[in-house]
């Protein structure tokens, strides 16, 4: 078991408790929309291609409609099972590297959209796994920033996400920093830098 697997199972447990119509932090998506997205991502790459290849758009719509027609327990079960054997994400090392952040963020998308949500107790294993994820994706997420961006965790460790003549530091636990990188407004982070530069970084995140 790892962080990716733990977050997957906890998200599925939450799906079961809340049902298919609960809100999420993903604009315009309820829990069923999010569940369909997760199944498509791991099991139906032909549907993903429809987002980028116009000729496959109708096929993508049909596949998503078929998944929406599944019962809620069936849809959750497909997520619980994880990627099929032909998908490289099915290998534990790849799953942990790619899915720790994906499933953590989507778990929080559901948790934090509920009116009674509370922060989870800190988990060193989860924080370290998400920090590793940040080292791989920070430059991709902040590379278009007009100013420098540094991500700093509580122990002072930093990631230079973008170098520039002026720097904005974004400070928080890795779990909150990854939410900010994924443009989640619910992220609990602190900014260091002049107001105009901080606003520029925030505008960049909102554009994703």
mmCIF file of C-alpha atoms in Angstrom:
data_model
loop_
_atom_site.group_PDB
_atom_site.id
_atom_site.type_symbol
_atom_site.label_atom_id
_atom_site.label_comp_id
_atom_site.label_asym_id
_atom_site.label_seq_id
_atom_site.Cartn_x
_atom_site.Cartn_y
_atom_site.Cartn_z
ATOM 1 C CA UNK A 1 0.000 0.000 0.000
ATOM 2 C CA UNK A 2 1.115 3.560 -0.665
ATOM 3 C CA UNK A 3 -0.283 7.073 -0.687
ATOM 4 C CA UNK A 4 -1.865 6.650 -4.122
ATOM 5 C CA UNK A 5 -3.647 3.473 -3.051
ATOM 6 C CA UNK A 6 -4.724 4.951 0.293
ATOM 7 C CA UNK A 7 -6.142 8.077 -1.339
ATOM 8 C CA UNK A 8 -7.924 5.991 -3.984
ATOM 9 C CA UNK A 9 -9.658 3.821 -1.376
ATOM 10 C CA UNK A 10 -10.550 6.755 0.877
ATOM 11 C CA UNK A 11 -12.001 8.645 -2.077
ATOM 12 C CA UNK A 12 -14.095 5.608 -3.020
ATOM 13 C CA UNK A 13 -15.325 5.344 0.583
ATOM 14 C CA UNK A 14 -16.319 9.007 0.430
ATOM 15 C CA UNK A 15 -18.072 8.512 -2.912
ATOM 16 C CA UNK A 16 -20.121 5.732 -1.328
ATOM 17 C CA UNK A 17 -21.143 7.924 1.604
ATOM 18 C CA UNK A 18 -22.025 11.016 -0.432
ATOM 19 C CA UNK A 19 -23.614 9.517 -3.536
ATOM 20 C CA UNK A 20 -23.335 10.595 -7.190
ATOM 21 C CA UNK A 21 -24.801 14.101 -6.892
ATOM 22 C CA UNK A 22 -22.574 15.706 -4.261
ATOM 23 C CA UNK A 23 -20.603 18.868 -5.113
ATOM 24 C CA UNK A 24 -16.866 18.961 -5.778
ATOM 25 C CA UNK A 25 -14.291 21.723 -6.188
ATOM 26 C CA UNK A 26 -13.994 20.886 -9.914
ATOM 27 C CA UNK A 27 -16.006 23.584 -11.688
ATOM 28 C CA UNK A 28 -19.269 22.189 -13.009
ATOM 29 C CA UNK A 29 -18.608 18.640 -11.790
ATOM 30 C CA UNK A 30 -20.487 16.633 -9.208
ATOM 31 C CA UNK A 31 -19.160 13.396 -7.729
ATOM 32 C CA UNK A 32 -20.444 11.322 -10.664
ATOM 33 C CA UNK A 33 -18.682 13.584 -13.168
ATOM 34 C CA UNK A 34 -15.459 13.170 -11.209
ATOM 35 C CA UNK A 35 -15.873 9.392 -10.979
ATOM 36 C CA UNK A 36 -16.409 9.136 -14.743
ATOM 37 C CA UNK A 37 -13.277 11.225 -15.289
ATOM 38 C CA UNK A 38 -11.221 8.847 -13.144
ATOM 39 C CA UNK A 39 -12.492 5.740 -14.929
ATOM 40 C CA UNK A 40 -11.889 7.296 -18.362
ATOM 41 C CA UNK A 41 -8.375 8.320 -17.350
ATOM 42 C CA UNK A 42 -7.350 4.810 -16.317
ATOM 43 C CA UNK A 43 -9.510 2.532 -18.464
ATOM 44 C CA UNK A 44 -10.586 4.355 -21.622
ATOM 45 C CA UNK A 45 -7.685 6.252 -23.227
ATOM 46 C CA UNK A 46 -9.694 6.252 -26.462
ATOM 47 C CA UNK A 47 -12.159 8.585 -24.745
ATOM 48 C CA UNK A 48 -9.360 10.861 -23.553
ATOM 49 C CA UNK A 49 -8.141 11.181 -27.145
ATOM 50 C CA UNK A 50 -11.488 12.704 -28.095
ATOM 51 C CA UNK A 51 -10.540 15.858 -26.221
ATOM 52 C CA UNK A 52 -7.643 16.447 -28.594
ATOM 53 C CA UNK A 53 -8.699 14.781 -31.873
ATOM 54 C CA UNK A 54 -11.906 16.207 -33.311
ATOM 55 C CA UNK A 55 -12.663 13.055 -35.289
ATOM 56 C CA UNK A 56 -12.812 11.074 -32.032
ATOM 57 C CA UNK A 57 -15.034 13.514 -30.143
ATOM 58 C CA UNK A 58 -18.252 11.582 -30.842
ATOM 59 C CA UNK A 59 -16.638 8.368 -29.643
ATOM 60 C CA UNK A 60 -15.508 10.106 -26.475
ATOM 61 C CA UNK A 61 -19.025 11.351 -25.795
ATOM 62 C CA UNK A 62 -20.457 7.884 -26.358
ATOM 63 C CA UNK A 63 -17.994 6.244 -23.978
ATOM 64 C CA UNK A 64 -18.704 8.784 -21.265
ATOM 65 C CA UNK A 65 -22.433 8.310 -21.719
ATOM 66 C CA UNK A 66 -21.989 4.556 -21.347
ATOM 67 C CA UNK A 67 -20.063 5.064 -18.116
ATOM 68 C CA UNK A 68 -22.708 7.441 -16.791
ATOM 69 C CA UNK A 69 -25.287 4.730 -17.402
ATOM 70 C CA UNK A 70 -23.502 2.400 -14.961
ATOM 71 C CA UNK A 71 -24.878 2.163 -11.460
ATOM 72 C CA UNK A 72 -23.050 4.224 -8.848
ATOM 73 C CA UNK A 73 -21.628 1.092 -7.101
ATOM 74 C CA UNK A 74 -20.370 -0.245 -10.454
ATOM 75 C CA UNK A 75 -18.603 3.011 -11.235
ATOM 76 C CA UNK A 76 -16.979 3.149 -7.796
ATOM 77 C CA UNK A 77 -15.876 -0.471 -8.112
ATOM 78 C CA UNK A 78 -14.003 0.283 -11.330
ATOM 79 C CA UNK A 79 -12.093 3.039 -9.528
ATOM 80 C CA UNK A 80 -11.373 0.814 -6.519
ATOM 81 C CA UNK A 81 -9.907 -1.903 -8.725
ATOM 82 C CA UNK A 82 -7.324 0.505 -10.089
ATOM 83 C CA UNK A 83 -5.857 0.498 -13.590
ATOM 84 C CA UNK A 84 -6.210 -2.635 -15.742
ATOM 85 C CA UNK A 85 -3.113 -4.786 -16.302
ATOM 86 C CA UNK A 86 -2.353 -3.278 -19.717
ATOM 87 C CA UNK A 87 -2.079 0.233 -18.221
ATOM 88 C CA UNK A 88 1.440 1.142 -16.978
ATOM 89 C CA UNK A 89 -0.246 2.882 -14.038
ATOM 90 C CA UNK A 90 -0.984 -0.620 -12.764
ATOM 91 C CA UNK A 91 2.658 -1.018 -11.702
ATOM 92 C CA UNK A 92 2.995 0.030 -8.069
ATOM 93 C CA UNK A 93 5.988 2.304 -8.601
ATOM 94 C CA UNK A 94 4.354 4.110 -11.508
ATOM 95 C CA UNK A 95 1.037 4.286 -9.668
ATOM 96 C CA UNK A 96 2.664 5.941 -6.655
ATOM 97 C CA UNK A 97 4.644 8.387 -8.778
ATOM 98 C CA UNK A 98 1.701 9.474 -10.947
ATOM 99 C CA UNK A 99 -1.401 8.870 -8.865
ATOM 100 C CA UNK A 100 -0.411 10.050 -5.388
ATOM 101 C CA UNK A 101 -1.041 13.665 -6.379
ATOM 102 C CA UNK A 102 -3.979 12.863 -8.688
ATOM 103 C CA UNK A 103 -5.974 10.968 -6.090
ATOM 104 C CA UNK A 104 -4.995 13.243 -3.200
ATOM 105 C CA UNK A 105 -6.204 16.301 -5.095
ATOM 106 C CA UNK A 106 -9.452 14.685 -6.192
ATOM 107 C CA UNK A 107 -10.062 13.308 -2.690
ATOM 108 C CA UNK A 108 -9.747 16.876 -1.385
ATOM 109 C CA UNK A 109 -11.929 18.131 -4.248
ATOM 110 C CA UNK A 110 -14.745 16.121 -2.733
ATOM 111 C CA UNK A 111 -13.880 16.597 0.946
ATOM 112 C CA UNK A 112 -13.471 20.378 0.786
ATOM 113 C CA UNK A 113 -16.627 20.919 -1.226
ATOM 114 C CA UNK A 114 -18.687 19.683 1.732
ATOM 115 C CA UNK A 115 -19.879 22.309 4.245
ATOM 116 C CA UNK A 116 -18.531 20.488 7.310
ATOM 117 C CA UNK A 117 -15.060 19.614 6.018
ATOM 118 C CA UNK A 118 -12.107 19.724 8.404
ATOM 119 C CA UNK A 119 -8.364 19.503 7.705
ATOM 120 C CA UNK A 120 -6.998 15.993 7.970
ATOM 121 C CA UNK A 121 -4.297 15.203 10.544
ATOM 122 C CA UNK A 122 -0.845 15.564 9.044
ATOM 123 C CA UNK A 123 0.687 12.365 7.706
ATOM 124 C CA UNK A 124 4.476 12.394 7.133
ATOM 125 C CA UNK A 125 4.322 9.634 4.502
ATOM 126 C CA UNK A 126 1.640 11.502 2.551
ATOM 127 C CA UNK A 127 3.491 14.827 2.810
ATOM 128 C CA UNK A 128 6.772 13.323 1.601
ATOM 129 C CA UNK A 129 5.069 11.574 -1.333
ATOM 130 C CA UNK A 130 3.333 14.787 -2.388
ATOM 131 C CA UNK A 131 6.590 16.730 -2.072
ATOM 132 C CA UNK A 132 8.196 14.240 -4.465
ATOM 133 C CA UNK A 133 5.298 14.821 -6.837
ATOM 134 C CA UNK A 134 5.849 18.566 -6.619
ATOM 135 C CA UNK A 135 9.511 18.200 -7.556
ATOM 136 C CA UNK A 136 8.373 16.543 -10.793
ATOM 137 C CA UNK A 137 5.505 18.859 -11.769
ATOM 138 C CA UNK A 138 6.282 22.294 -10.286
ATOM 139 C CA UNK A 139 8.059 23.630 -13.362
ATOM 140 C CA UNK A 140 5.221 22.471 -15.594
ATOM 141 C CA UNK A 141 2.597 24.239 -13.494
ATOM 142 C CA UNK A 142 4.493 27.468 -12.845
ATOM 143 C CA UNK A 143 6.697 27.628 -15.938
ATOM 144 C CA UNK A 144 4.598 30.387 -17.555
ATOM 145 C CA UNK A 145 4.783 32.636 -14.503
ATOM 146 C CA UNK A 146 6.057 36.159 -15.328
ATOM 147 C CA UNK A 147 7.975 36.161 -12.019
ATOM 148 C CA UNK A 148 10.019 33.627 -10.106
ATOM 149 C CA UNK A 149 8.149 31.085 -7.994
ATOM 150 C CA UNK A 150 9.592 29.114 -5.087
ATOM 151 C CA UNK A 151 7.610 26.516 -3.154
ATOM 152 C CA UNK A 152 8.657 26.150 0.476
ATOM 153 C CA UNK A 153 7.536 23.565 2.994
ATOM 154 C CA UNK A 154 7.470 24.172 6.744
ATOM 155 C CA UNK A 155 10.965 22.731 7.331
ATOM 156 C CA UNK A 156 12.455 25.295 4.922
ATOM 157 C CA UNK A 157 13.051 22.894 2.024
ATOM 158 C CA UNK A 158 12.367 24.617 -1.291
ATOM 159 C CA UNK A 159 11.621 23.886 -4.928
ATOM 160 C CA UNK A 160 12.510 26.527 -7.519
ATOM 161 C CA UNK A 161 9.468 26.203 -9.766
ATOM 162 C CA UNK A 162 10.382 29.209 -11.943
ATOM 163 C CA UNK A 163 13.408 31.477 -11.863
ATOM 164 C CA UNK A 164 12.951 35.181 -12.462
ATOM 165 C CA UNK A 165 14.171 38.655 -11.536
ATOM 166 C CA UNK A 166 11.697 38.804 -8.623
ATOM 167 C CA UNK A 167 10.420 35.883 -6.604
ATOM 168 C CA UNK A 168 7.149 34.908 -4.969
ATOM 169 C CA UNK A 169 7.462 32.273 -2.267
ATOM 170 C CA UNK A 170 4.473 30.042 -1.651
ATOM 171 C CA UNK A 171 4.691 28.471 1.799
ATOM 172 C CA UNK A 172 2.745 25.551 3.190
ATOM 173 C CA UNK A 173 2.644 21.825 3.718
ATOM 174 C CA UNK A 174 3.262 19.808 0.533
ATOM 175 C CA UNK A 175 -0.389 18.710 0.592
ATOM 176 C CA UNK A 176 -1.484 22.350 0.425
ATOM 177 C CA UNK A 177 1.175 23.344 -2.098
ATOM 178 C CA UNK A 178 0.078 20.587 -4.482
ATOM 179 C CA UNK A 179 -3.498 21.848 -4.229
ATOM 180 C CA UNK A 180 -2.301 25.327 -5.140
ATOM 181 C CA UNK A 181 -0.313 23.953 -8.067
ATOM 182 C CA UNK A 182 -3.509 22.266 -9.292
ATOM 183 C CA UNK A 183 -5.336 25.640 -9.041
ATOM 184 C CA UNK A 184 -7.504 24.745 -6.054
ATOM 185 C CA UNK A 185 -8.627 27.936 -4.307
ATOM 186 C CA UNK A 186 -9.142 26.004 -1.067
ATOM 187 C CA UNK A 187 -5.372 25.540 -0.682
ATOM 188 C CA UNK A 188 -4.081 26.844 2.667
ATOM 189 C CA UNK A 189 -0.836 28.585 1.711
ATOM 190 C CA UNK A 190 0.990 31.804 2.568
ATOM 191 C CA UNK A 191 2.619 34.114 0.014
ATOM 192 C CA UNK A 192 5.829 36.119 0.334
ATOM 193 C CA UNK A 193 6.444 38.750 -2.334
ATOM 194 C CA UNK A 194 5.086 42.076 -3.468
ATOM 195 C CA UNK A 195 1.357 42.248 -4.065
ATOM 196 C CA UNK A 196 1.570 42.706 -7.844
ATOM 197 C CA UNK A 197 3.796 39.641 -8.249
ATOM 198 C CA UNK A 198 1.565 37.499 -6.024
ATOM 199 C CA UNK A 199 -1.443 38.584 -8.075
ATOM 200 C CA UNK A 200 0.388 37.658 -11.273
ATOM 201 C CA UNK A 201 1.028 34.147 -9.950
ATOM 202 C CA UNK A 202 -2.577 33.787 -8.830
ATOM 203 C CA UNK A 203 -3.849 34.977 -12.222
ATOM 204 C CA UNK A 204 -1.644 32.339 -13.858
ATOM 205 C CA UNK A 205 -3.168 29.584 -11.725
ATOM 206 C CA UNK A 206 -6.712 30.746 -12.488
ATOM 207 C CA UNK A 207 -5.981 30.516 -16.212
ATOM 208 C CA UNK A 208 -5.552 26.721 -16.035
#
